[in-house]
Amino acid sequence: MYFVYILKCGDGSLYTGITTNIARRLLEHKKGLGGNYTRSHGAARIVYSERKRNRSTASRREAEIKSWSRQKKIKLITPYVKLRL
């Protein structure tokens, strides 16, 4: 099982990635063990995730989301974030 996730960074930017364990991956990002992007922008919290059956499907979805504008990503995460407030 894989997860595609969107992380809100400390500077307000959005980072999209994939993992098999969301809690572990967030901790890695916060400790500076994540990608270069989150090391320089700071990791704040996971604002969206979706489950995928395998790495291939997760990677395709990650690439799709990464190609979107910030505005389109915000439309995706807004209902999820409202549920968590």
C-alpha positions as a Markdown table, in Angstrom:
| # | Residue | x | y | z |
|---|---|---|---|---|
| 1 | Met | 0.0 | 0.0 | 0.0 |
| 2 | Tyr | 1.3 | 3.4 | -1.0 |
| 3 | Phe | 0.1 | 6.9 | -0.2 |
| 4 | Val | 0.3 | 10.1 | -2.3 |
| 5 | Tyr | 0.5 | 13.0 | 0.1 |
| 6 | Ile | 0.6 | 16.8 | 0.0 |
| 7 | Leu | 2.7 | 18.5 | 2.7 |
| 8 | Lys | 2.3 | 22.1 | 3.7 |
| 9 | Cys | 5.7 | 23.6 | 4.2 |
| 10 | Gly | 6.7 | 26.2 | 6.8 |
| 11 | Asp | 6.8 | 28.9 | 4.1 |
| 12 | Gly | 3.2 | 28.0 | 3.0 |
| 13 | Ser | 4.3 | 26.2 | -0.2 |
| 14 | Leu | 3.0 | 22.7 | -1.0 |
| 15 | Tyr | 5.1 | 19.6 | -1.5 |
| 16 | Thr | 3.8 | 16.4 | -3.1 |
| 17 | Gly | 5.3 | 13.0 | -2.5 |
| 18 | Ile | 4.7 | 9.2 | -2.1 |
| 19 | Thr | 5.4 | 6.9 | 0.8 |
| 20 | Thr | 4.3 | 3.6 | 2.4 |
| 21 | Asn | 4.1 | 5.2 | 5.9 |
| 22 | Ile | 2.8 | 8.8 | 6.2 |
| 23 | Ala | 3.7 | 9.3 | 9.9 |
| 24 | Arg | 7.3 | 8.1 | 9.4 |
| 25 | Arg | 7.7 | 10.2 | 6.2 |
| 26 | Leu | 6.5 | 13.4 | 7.9 |
| 27 | Leu | 8.9 | 12.8 | 10.8 |
| 28 | Glu | 11.7 | 12.3 | 8.2 |
| 29 | His | 10.8 | 15.6 | 6.6 |
| 30 | Lys | 10.7 | 17.4 | 9.9 |
| 31 | Lys | 14.1 | 16.0 | 10.9 |
| 32 | Gly | 15.6 | 17.2 | 7.6 |
| 33 | Leu | 15.9 | 13.7 | 6.2 |
| 34 | Gly | 13.3 | 14.3 | 3.5 |
| 35 | Gly | 13.9 | 15.7 | 0.1 |
| 36 | Asn | 16.0 | 18.8 | -0.6 |
| 37 | Tyr | 12.8 | 20.9 | -1.1 |
| 38 | Thr | 11.4 | 20.3 | 2.4 |
| 39 | Arg | 14.9 | 20.7 | 3.9 |
| 40 | Ser | 15.0 | 24.3 | 2.6 |
| 41 | His | 11.3 | 25.2 | 3.0 |
| 42 | Gly | 10.5 | 23.4 | 6.3 |
| 43 | Ala | 7.9 | 20.7 | 6.8 |
| 44 | Ala | 4.8 | 21.7 | 8.7 |
| 45 | Arg | 2.0 | 19.1 | 8.3 |
| 46 | Ile | 0.3 | 16.7 | 5.9 |
| 47 | Val | -2.8 | 18.4 | 4.5 |
| 48 | Tyr | -3.9 | 15.7 | 2.1 |
| 49 | Ser | -3.3 | 12.0 | 1.3 |
| 50 | Glu | -4.8 | 9.3 | -0.8 |
| 51 | Arg | -4.2 | 5.5 | -0.8 |
| 52 | Lys | -2.9 | 3.7 | -3.8 |
| 53 | Arg | -2.5 | -0.1 | -4.4 |
| 54 | Asn | 1.1 | 0.0 | -5.7 |
| 55 | Arg | 4.1 | 2.2 | -6.3 |
| 56 | Ser | 3.3 | 2.6 | -10.0 |
| 57 | Thr | -0.2 | 4.0 | -9.5 |
| 58 | Ala | 1.1 | 6.2 | -6.7 |
| 59 | Ser | 3.9 | 7.6 | -8.8 |
| 60 | Arg | 1.6 | 8.4 | -11.7 |
| 61 | Arg | -0.8 | 10.2 | -9.4 |
| 62 | Glu | 2.1 | 12.1 | -7.8 |
| 63 | Ala | 3.3 | 13.2 | -11.2 |
| 64 | Glu | -0.2 | 14.3 | -12.1 |
| 65 | Ile | -0.6 | 16.4 | -8.9 |
| 66 | Lys | 2.9 | 17.9 | -9.3 |
| 67 | Ser | 1.9 | 19.1 | -12.8 |
| 68 | Trp | -1.0 | 21.1 | -11.4 |
| 69 | Ser | -1.1 | 24.8 | -10.5 |
| 70 | Arg | -1.1 | 25.7 | -6.8 |
| 71 | Gln | -4.7 | 26.8 | -7.2 |
| 72 | Lys | -5.8 | 23.4 | -8.4 |
| 73 | Lys | -3.9 | 21.7 | -5.6 |
| 74 | Ile | -5.7 | 23.9 | -3.1 |
| 75 | Lys | -9.1 | 22.9 | -4.6 |
| 76 | Leu | -8.1 | 19.3 | -4.1 |
| 77 | Ile | -7.1 | 19.7 | -0.4 |
| 78 | Thr | -9.7 | 22.2 | 0.7 |
| 79 | Pro | -12.5 | 19.7 | 1.6 |
| 80 | Tyr | -10.0 | 17.5 | 3.4 |
| 81 | Val | -8.5 | 20.3 | 5.4 |
| 82 | Lys | -12.0 | 21.6 | 6.4 |
| 83 | Leu | -12.9 | 18.1 | 7.8 |
| 84 | Arg | -9.8 | 18.2 | 10.0 |
| 85 | Leu | -10.5 | 21.6 | 11.5 |
